[in-house]
Coordinates of C-alpha atoms in Angstrom, one line a residue:
M1 CA 120.1 229.1 196.3
N2 CA 123.2 230.4 198.0
E3 CA 125.4 232.2 195.5
S4 CA 128.4 230.4 196.8
Q5 CA 127.0 227.1 195.8
P6 CA 128.5 225.9 192.4
T7 CA 126.1 224.8 189.7
D8 CA 126.3 222.8 186.5
P9 CA 124.1 224.2 183.8
S10 CA 122.6 220.8 183.0
T11 CA 122.5 219.1 186.4
G12 CA 122.2 221.8 189.0
P13 CA 124.3 221.8 192.3
V14 CA 127.5 219.8 192.3
T15 CA 127.0 216.9 194.8
D16 CA 129.6 214.8 196.5
A17 CA 128.9 211.1 195.5
V18 CA 129.9 209.6 198.8
T19 CA 128.3 211.7 201.5
H20 CA 125.5 213.1 199.3
Q21 CA 126.3 216.5 200.8
H22 CA 126.8 219.6 198.6
A23 CA 130.4 220.6 197.8
Y24 CA 131.2 224.2 198.4
F25 CA 133.9 226.3 196.9
P26 CA 135.3 229.6 198.4
P27 CA 132.8 232.3 197.4
T28 CA 135.0 235.4 197.4
Q29 CA 138.6 234.5 196.6
P30 CA 139.9 233.5 193.1
Q31 CA 141.7 230.2 192.7
S32 CA 145.3 230.7 193.4
V33 CA 146.4 227.4 191.8
W34 CA 145.0 226.1 188.6
E35 CA 145.7 222.7 187.0
P36 CA 145.0 222.8 183.3
H37 CA 142.5 220.4 181.9
P38 CA 143.8 218.6 178.8
G39 CA 142.9 220.6 175.7
A40 CA 141.5 223.6 177.6
A41 CA 142.9 227.1 177.5
P42 CA 143.6 228.7 180.8
P43 CA 141.1 231.4 181.8
A44 CA 142.3 234.9 182.2
L45 CA 142.7 235.8 185.9
S46 CA 142.2 239.4 186.9
A47 CA 141.6 241.4 190.0
P48 CA 138.1 241.3 191.3
E49 CA 135.8 244.1 190.2
R50 CA 133.4 246.0 192.4
P51 CA 129.9 244.6 192.5
R52 CA 127.6 246.3 190.1
G53 CA 124.0 246.1 191.1
R54 CA 122.9 242.5 191.6
G55 CA 125.7 241.0 189.6
V56 CA 128.3 238.5 190.8
T57 CA 132.1 238.9 190.9
K58 CA 134.3 237.3 188.3
P59 CA 135.9 234.9 190.8
I60 CA 132.5 233.2 191.1
V61 CA 132.2 233.0 187.3
V62 CA 135.6 231.4 187.2
T63 CA 134.5 228.9 189.9
A64 CA 131.4 228.0 187.9
L65 CA 133.6 227.5 184.8
L66 CA 135.9 225.2 186.8
A67 CA 132.9 223.3 188.0
G68 CA 131.6 222.9 184.5
L69 CA 135.1 221.7 183.3
L70 CA 135.2 219.2 186.2
G71 CA 131.7 217.9 185.3
G72 CA 132.8 217.4 181.7
A73 CA 135.8 215.5 182.9
V74 CA 133.7 213.3 185.1
G75 CA 131.3 212.7 182.2
M76 CA 134.2 211.8 179.9
G77 CA 135.7 209.4 182.5
G78 CA 132.3 207.7 182.9
S79 CA 132.0 207.3 179.1
M80 CA 135.5 205.8 178.9
L81 CA 134.7 203.3 181.6
L82 CA 131.5 202.1 179.9
N83 CA 133.3 201.7 176.7
Q84 CA 136.0 199.7 178.4
D85 CA 133.5 197.4 180.0
A86 CA 131.7 196.8 176.8
S87 CA 135.0 195.7 175.1
S88 CA 136.3 193.5 178.0
S89 CA 136.3 189.7 177.8
V90 CA 133.9 187.5 179.9
P91 CA 135.4 186.9 183.3
V92 CA 136.5 183.4 184.3
L93 CA 135.2 182.3 187.7
S94 CA 137.5 180.3 190.0
S95 CA 137.4 179.0 193.6
Q96 CA 139.8 180.1 196.3
P97 CA 141.2 177.4 198.6
A98 CA 139.3 177.2 201.9
P99 CA 141.3 178.2 205.0
A100 CA 143.0 175.2 206.6
A101 CA 141.4 173.7 209.7
T102 CA 143.0 175.0 212.8
A103 CA 144.5 172.7 215.4
A104 CA 141.7 173.5 217.8
D105 CA 139.1 172.2 215.2
V106 CA 140.5 168.6 215.4
Q107 CA 141.4 168.4 219.1
P108 CA 139.3 166.7 221.8
G109 CA 136.6 169.1 222.9
S110 CA 135.5 170.1 219.4
I111 CA 132.6 168.9 217.3
T112 CA 135.0 168.2 214.4
Y113 CA 137.1 165.9 216.5
A114 CA 134.0 164.1 218.0
A115 CA 132.6 163.5 214.5
Q116 CA 135.9 162.1 213.1
V117 CA 136.3 159.7 216.0
A118 CA 132.7 158.5 216.1
S119 CA 132.5 158.0 212.3
K120 CA 135.3 155.4 212.4
S121 CA 133.3 153.2 214.8
T122 CA 129.8 153.6 213.3
A123 CA 128.2 151.0 211.1
D124 CA 125.3 151.1 208.7
I125 CA 122.8 148.2 209.1
K126 CA 120.3 147.0 206.6
V127 CA 117.8 144.1 207.4
S128 CA 116.0 142.6 204.4
M129 CA 112.7 140.9 205.3
N130 CA 109.7 139.6 203.5
Q131 CA 107.6 142.6 204.4
G132 CA 110.4 145.2 203.5
T133 CA 113.7 146.5 204.6
A134 CA 114.7 148.0 207.9
V135 CA 117.7 150.4 208.2
G136 CA 119.6 151.6 211.2
S137 CA 123.1 152.2 212.6
G138 CA 125.4 150.5 215.1
V139 CA 128.3 151.0 217.4
V140 CA 131.4 148.8 216.8
L141 CA 132.4 147.0 220.0
S142 CA 135.4 144.9 218.9
P143 CA 137.9 144.6 216.0
D144 CA 136.4 141.2 215.0
G145 CA 133.0 142.6 214.3
Y146 CA 130.7 142.7 217.4
V147 CA 128.3 145.6 216.9
L148 CA 125.7 147.1 219.4
T149 CA 122.5 148.4 218.0
N150 CA 118.7 148.7 218.7
N151 CA 116.6 145.7 219.1
H152 CA 113.9 147.2 216.8
V153 CA 116.5 147.5 214.0
V154 CA 117.3 143.8 213.8
A155 CA 114.1 142.3 215.3
G156 CA 113.0 141.3 211.8
A157 CA 116.1 139.2 211.4
V158 CA 115.1 136.8 214.2
N159 CA 112.5 135.3 211.8
G160 CA 114.9 134.8 209.0
G161 CA 115.7 138.3 207.8
D162 CA 119.1 139.0 206.2
I163 CA 121.5 141.5 207.8
Q164 CA 124.1 143.4 205.9
V165 CA 126.5 145.8 207.7
T166 CA 128.7 148.4 206.1
I167 CA 131.5 149.8 208.1
A168 CA 133.4 153.1 207.8
D169 CA 135.8 152.0 205.1
G170 CA 132.9 151.0 202.8
K171 CA 133.2 147.2 203.3
T172 CA 130.0 145.2 203.7
Y173 CA 129.6 142.1 205.8
P174 CA 126.8 139.7 206.5
A175 CA 125.8 139.5 210.2
T176 CA 123.9 137.4 212.6
V177 CA 122.1 138.3 215.9
T178 CA 124.1 137.4 219.0
G179 CA 121.4 138.4 221.5
T180 CA 118.6 140.9 222.1
S181 CA 117.2 142.8 225.1
P182 CA 113.7 143.9 224.1
S183 CA 113.0 145.8 227.3
Y184 CA 116.0 148.0 226.8
D185 CA 115.7 148.1 223.0
L186 CA 119.2 146.8 222.6
A187 CA 120.9 144.0 220.6
V188 CA 124.3 142.8 219.7
I189 CA 125.1 141.4 216.2
K190 CA 128.3 139.7 214.9
L191 CA 129.8 140.4 211.5
K192 CA 131.1 137.4 209.6
G193 CA 134.7 137.4 208.6
A194 CA 135.4 140.9 209.9
S195 CA 138.8 142.0 211.3
G196 CA 140.7 145.2 212.0
L197 CA 137.6 147.2 212.9
T198 CA 137.9 150.3 215.1
P199 CA 136.0 149.8 218.4
A200 CA 134.3 152.8 219.9
T201 CA 135.4 154.3 223.2
L202 CA 132.6 154.0 225.7
G203 CA 132.1 156.9 228.1
D204 CA 130.2 157.5 231.3
S205 CA 126.6 158.7 231.0
S206 CA 126.4 159.4 234.7
A207 CA 128.9 162.3 234.2
L208 CA 126.7 164.0 231.6
Q209 CA 125.3 167.5 232.4
V210 CA 122.3 169.2 230.9
G211 CA 123.5 171.6 228.2
E212 CA 126.6 169.6 227.4
Q213 CA 127.3 169.4 223.6
V214 CA 126.9 166.0 222.0
V215 CA 127.2 164.6 218.4
A216 CA 125.2 161.9 216.7
V217 CA 126.5 159.7 213.8
G218 CA 124.3 157.4 211.7
S219 CA 122.5 156.8 208.5
P220 CA 119.2 158.7 208.6
E221 CA 117.1 158.0 205.5
N222 CA 120.0 155.8 204.2
L223 CA 122.4 158.8 204.2
S224 CA 125.6 157.1 205.5
N225 CA 128.0 158.9 207.9
T226 CA 125.6 161.7 208.6
V227 CA 126.8 163.9 211.6
T228 CA 124.4 166.1 213.6
S229 CA 125.1 168.0 216.8
G230 CA 123.2 169.4 219.7
I231 CA 123.0 169.3 223.5
I232 CA 121.8 167.1 226.3
S233 CA 118.3 168.4 227.0
A234 CA 117.5 166.2 230.0
L235 CA 119.2 163.3 231.8
S236 CA 116.2 161.1 232.7
R237 CA 113.1 160.9 230.6
T238 CA 110.5 158.2 230.5
V239 CA 110.3 157.1 226.9
T240 CA 107.1 155.4 225.8
A241 CA 106.3 153.8 222.4
A242 CA 103.7 151.4 221.0
D243 CA 104.8 147.8 221.6
E244 CA 105.2 145.3 218.8
S245 CA 101.7 143.8 219.5
G246 CA 100.0 147.1 219.5
S247 CA 98.1 146.3 222.7
G248 CA 100.3 148.3 225.2
V249 CA 103.1 150.7 225.6
T250 CA 106.8 149.8 225.9
V251 CA 108.7 151.9 228.4
Y252 CA 112.4 152.7 229.2
N253 CA 114.4 155.5 230.6
G254 CA 116.5 157.6 228.2
L255 CA 118.6 160.7 227.7
Q256 CA 116.8 163.5 225.9
T257 CA 118.7 165.5 223.3
D258 CA 117.9 168.2 220.7
T259 CA 120.5 166.6 218.4
P260 CA 118.6 165.8 215.1
I261 CA 117.8 162.1 215.2
N262 CA 115.8 160.6 212.3
P263 CA 114.8 157.1 211.0
G264 CA 118.1 155.3 210.3
N265 CA 119.9 156.9 213.2
S266 CA 118.5 154.1 215.5
G267 CA 121.3 152.2 217.1
G268 CA 124.0 154.7 216.3
P269 CA 126.3 156.5 218.8
L270 CA 125.6 159.6 220.7
V271 CA 129.1 160.9 221.7
N272 CA 130.5 163.7 223.8
L273 CA 133.1 166.1 222.5
Q274 CA 135.9 163.7 223.5
G275 CA 134.5 161.2 221.0
Q276 CA 133.3 158.8 223.8
V277 CA 129.9 157.1 223.3
V278 CA 127.5 158.3 226.0
G279 CA 124.3 156.9 224.5
V280 CA 122.7 154.7 221.9
N281 CA 120.2 156.7 219.7
S282 CA 116.9 155.0 219.9
A283 CA 113.8 157.2 219.4
V284 CA 112.5 160.5 218.3
D285 CA 109.3 162.2 219.3
T286 CA 107.6 163.2 216.0
G287 CA 104.3 164.5 217.6
Q288 CA 101.4 164.0 215.2
A289 CA 102.7 162.6 212.0
S290 CA 101.2 164.3 208.9
S291 CA 100.4 162.8 205.6
G292 CA 103.3 164.8 204.1
G293 CA 105.9 162.9 206.2
V294 CA 107.5 162.9 209.7
Q295 CA 107.4 166.0 211.7
S296 CA 110.5 166.5 213.9
F297 CA 110.3 168.6 217.1
G298 CA 113.9 168.3 218.2
L299 CA 113.0 165.6 220.8
G300 CA 115.5 162.8 220.4
F301 CA 116.2 160.0 222.9
A302 CA 119.1 157.7 223.6
I303 CA 119.7 154.8 225.9
P304 CA 122.4 155.8 228.5
I305 CA 125.7 154.0 227.8
D306 CA 125.9 153.0 231.4
T307 CA 122.8 150.9 230.9
A308 CA 123.8 149.8 227.5
K309 CA 127.2 148.5 228.7
R310 CA 125.6 146.2 231.3
I311 CA 123.2 144.8 228.7
A312 CA 125.8 144.4 226.0
N313 CA 128.2 142.6 228.3
E314 CA 125.5 140.1 229.2
L315 CA 124.6 139.6 225.6
L316 CA 128.2 139.0 224.6
Q317 CA 128.7 136.5 227.4
D318 CA 125.4 134.6 227.5
G319 CA 123.5 135.7 224.5
Q320 CA 120.7 137.0 226.8
A321 CA 120.3 139.8 229.2
T322 CA 118.5 140.3 232.5
K323 CA 116.2 143.0 233.9
P324 CA 115.1 143.9 237.4
V325 CA 111.7 142.8 238.8
L326 CA 109.7 144.8 241.3
G327 CA 106.7 142.4 241.3
V328 CA 103.7 144.8 241.1
S329 CA 101.1 145.5 238.4
G330 CA 99.3 148.6 237.4
S331 CA 98.3 150.7 234.3
L332 CA 98.5 154.1 232.8
A333 CA 94.9 154.7 233.8
S334 CA 95.0 155.0 237.6
A335 CA 91.8 154.1 239.5
D336 CA 92.1 157.5 241.3
Q337 CA 92.8 160.2 238.7
S338 CA 93.6 162.7 241.4
V339 CA 96.6 160.6 242.6
S340 CA 100.0 161.8 241.5
G341 CA 102.2 158.7 241.4
A342 CA 102.0 155.0 240.3
Q343 CA 99.0 153.3 241.9
V344 CA 99.6 149.6 242.5
S345 CA 96.8 147.3 241.3
S346 CA 98.2 144.1 242.7
V347 CA 101.3 142.7 244.2
Q348 CA 103.0 139.4 243.3
Q349 CA 103.0 137.0 246.2
G350 CA 106.5 136.2 247.3
G351 CA 107.9 138.9 245.0
A352 CA 110.3 141.8 245.8
A353 CA 107.5 144.4 246.5
A354 CA 105.6 142.0 248.8
A355 CA 108.7 141.2 250.8
A356 CA 109.1 145.0 251.4
G357 CA 105.6 145.5 252.6
I358 CA 104.1 147.1 249.5
K359 CA 100.4 146.4 249.1
A360 CA 97.7 146.8 246.5
G361 CA 96.3 150.4 246.5
D362 CA 99.7 151.9 247.5
V363 CA 100.8 154.8 245.5
I364 CA 104.6 154.9 244.7
T365 CA 105.9 158.4 244.4
K366 CA 109.7 157.9 244.3
V367 CA 112.3 155.4 243.2
G368 CA 115.4 156.4 245.0
D369 CA 115.6 160.2 244.5
A370 CA 113.7 160.1 241.2
P371 CA 110.1 161.3 241.3
V372 CA 107.3 159.1 239.9
S373 CA 104.2 160.7 238.5
N374 CA 102.6 157.6 236.9
Y375 CA 103.0 153.9 236.3
A376 CA 105.2 154.5 233.2
D377 CA 107.7 156.5 235.3
L378 CA 107.8 153.6 237.8
M379 CA 108.7 151.1 235.2
A380 CA 111.3 153.3 233.6
Q381 CA 113.0 154.1 236.8
I382 CA 113.1 150.4 237.9
L383 CA 114.8 149.7 234.6
T384 CA 117.7 152.0 235.5
H385 CA 118.7 149.7 238.3
T386 CA 120.3 146.2 238.2
P387 CA 118.8 142.9 239.3
G388 CA 119.4 142.2 242.9
E389 CA 120.0 145.8 243.8
T390 CA 118.4 147.2 246.9
V391 CA 116.4 150.4 246.1
P392 CA 114.6 152.8 248.4
I393 CA 111.0 153.3 247.3
T394 CA 108.7 156.0 248.6
I395 CA 105.0 155.3 249.1
G396 CA 102.5 158.2 249.5
S397 CA 103.4 161.8 249.9
G398 CA 103.4 164.6 252.5
G399 CA 102.9 163.5 256.1
Q400 CA 101.7 160.1 255.0
A401 CA 104.8 159.2 253.0
R402 CA 106.9 156.2 254.0
T403 CA 110.0 154.7 252.4
V404 CA 110.8 151.0 252.2
S405 CA 113.9 149.2 250.9
V406 CA 113.2 146.8 248.1
K407 CA 115.7 144.2 246.9
L408 CA 114.8 143.8 243.2
G409 CA 114.3 140.4 241.7
S410 CA 115.6 139.3 238.3
A411 CA 114.2 137.9 235.1
V412 CA 115.7 137.1 231.7
D413 CA 114.7 139.8 229.2
K414 CA 112.9 137.9 226.5
Q415 CA 110.2 140.3 225.6
Q416 CA 109.5 144.0 225.8
T417 CA 108.5 145.6 229.1
T418 CA 105.1 147.0 228.4
I419 CA 102.2 148.6 230.3
P420 CA 98.5 148.3 229.5
E421 CA 96.6 151.5 229.0
S422 CA 93.9 150.5 231.4
S423 CA 94.0 148.4 234.6
G424 CA 93.2 144.7 234.3
G425 CA 94.2 143.7 237.8
N426 CA 97.0 141.3 236.6
G427 CA 99.0 143.6 234.5
S428 CA 97.0 143.0 231.3
S429 CA 94.5 145.1 229.5
G430 CA 91.2 143.2 229.4
G431 CA 93.1 140.0 228.8
S432 CA 94.7 141.2 225.6
G433 CA 97.6 143.0 227.3
F434 CA 101.1 141.9 227.9
P435 CA 101.6 140.0 231.2
F436 CA 104.5 141.1 233.3
G437 CA 106.8 138.5 234.8
G438 CA 105.1 135.4 233.3
G439 CA 101.6 136.5 233.9
F440 CA 101.9 138.6 237.1
G441 CA 104.0 141.4 238.4
L442 CA 106.1 144.1 236.9
V443 CA 109.2 143.2 235.0
P444 CA 110.5 145.6 236.0

């Protein structure tokens, strides 16, 4: 050990408590200034003596004495602190006020603002049926109580179910179905005796960009006014789900979002950061459901508001909506598995496709600029257009590709647009499927 390193007889080298490095004192000069310790006599200071043999000088002895006195003072202080803690009263815990929200937090362009705006125009919907209760959400369309929601939320009320709707202020109203559009999974209901409701502001889904932040409001698992946020993950996705009969697959085109959407969110608003409704929440991809409950993978889907506006206006005016008709049939199982596109099994005589020169066996690869990889894509893309609209359709690929213009037909949307899983030649699956367009053709 270096002789200049002070020591404590009981603890060894004096160590700095913060840096854990040794504290060194001057090894050869006596202390020129001394501060007396309470109750301690000052040591006698004298001139340094010559070293004798292996001994140490008196200044070092003085230094060691000071270190020992310092250690004793520290020990005393620690003892006093412990005694003080032991005699102190039990502390009383209290909360501090949270910082006030800044102006930016409640201005357009923030999640807080979007949530506040959307919550005022969101309704909770409960449908009581003989076989159970369905819950969902809705978007308030008018002060007197017209509300937009999903068809699958209120489908049970068509056969006598009872609808109860709770709005943002907690009031509950009975409601009836104004009209439904099964192919688009949309419906409009009317609250009885309602007035002074806050209508939602509808936005423009065609202006959305991938990565744009959005907010969903609804009642997942009966938890009213639940707000979740995320982004737009994709603008055009083919959404498929089992149809009501279980014999086919219902198809539509939707917005994809990673915003958490769960059972009970169906029919509620998906809004941008301006608080404008850009979609109607409709479905979530849960992958393989386990016995322990639903598994969520962050794949939510909403019906674009541009589509929902057209359907809602028709339901409000006529109590029914229309959908476009292409007039072909096919299935998810193409006759040629190597073909990428929607292979046409048959063409409706006198229909829109026939008039454009589309024939059985043709493979449709694009609708407008949207690529088509299978028959479900074809159906979903047709549904994005309006009845009577002229749409370019590409048949084949590569050097064999050709494009034809098709003026789409129209049909009243009375049942889901579905697709059989195998080809039956007339749009059905072994006779048990769902016929398109009254027995033949694609509607869309």
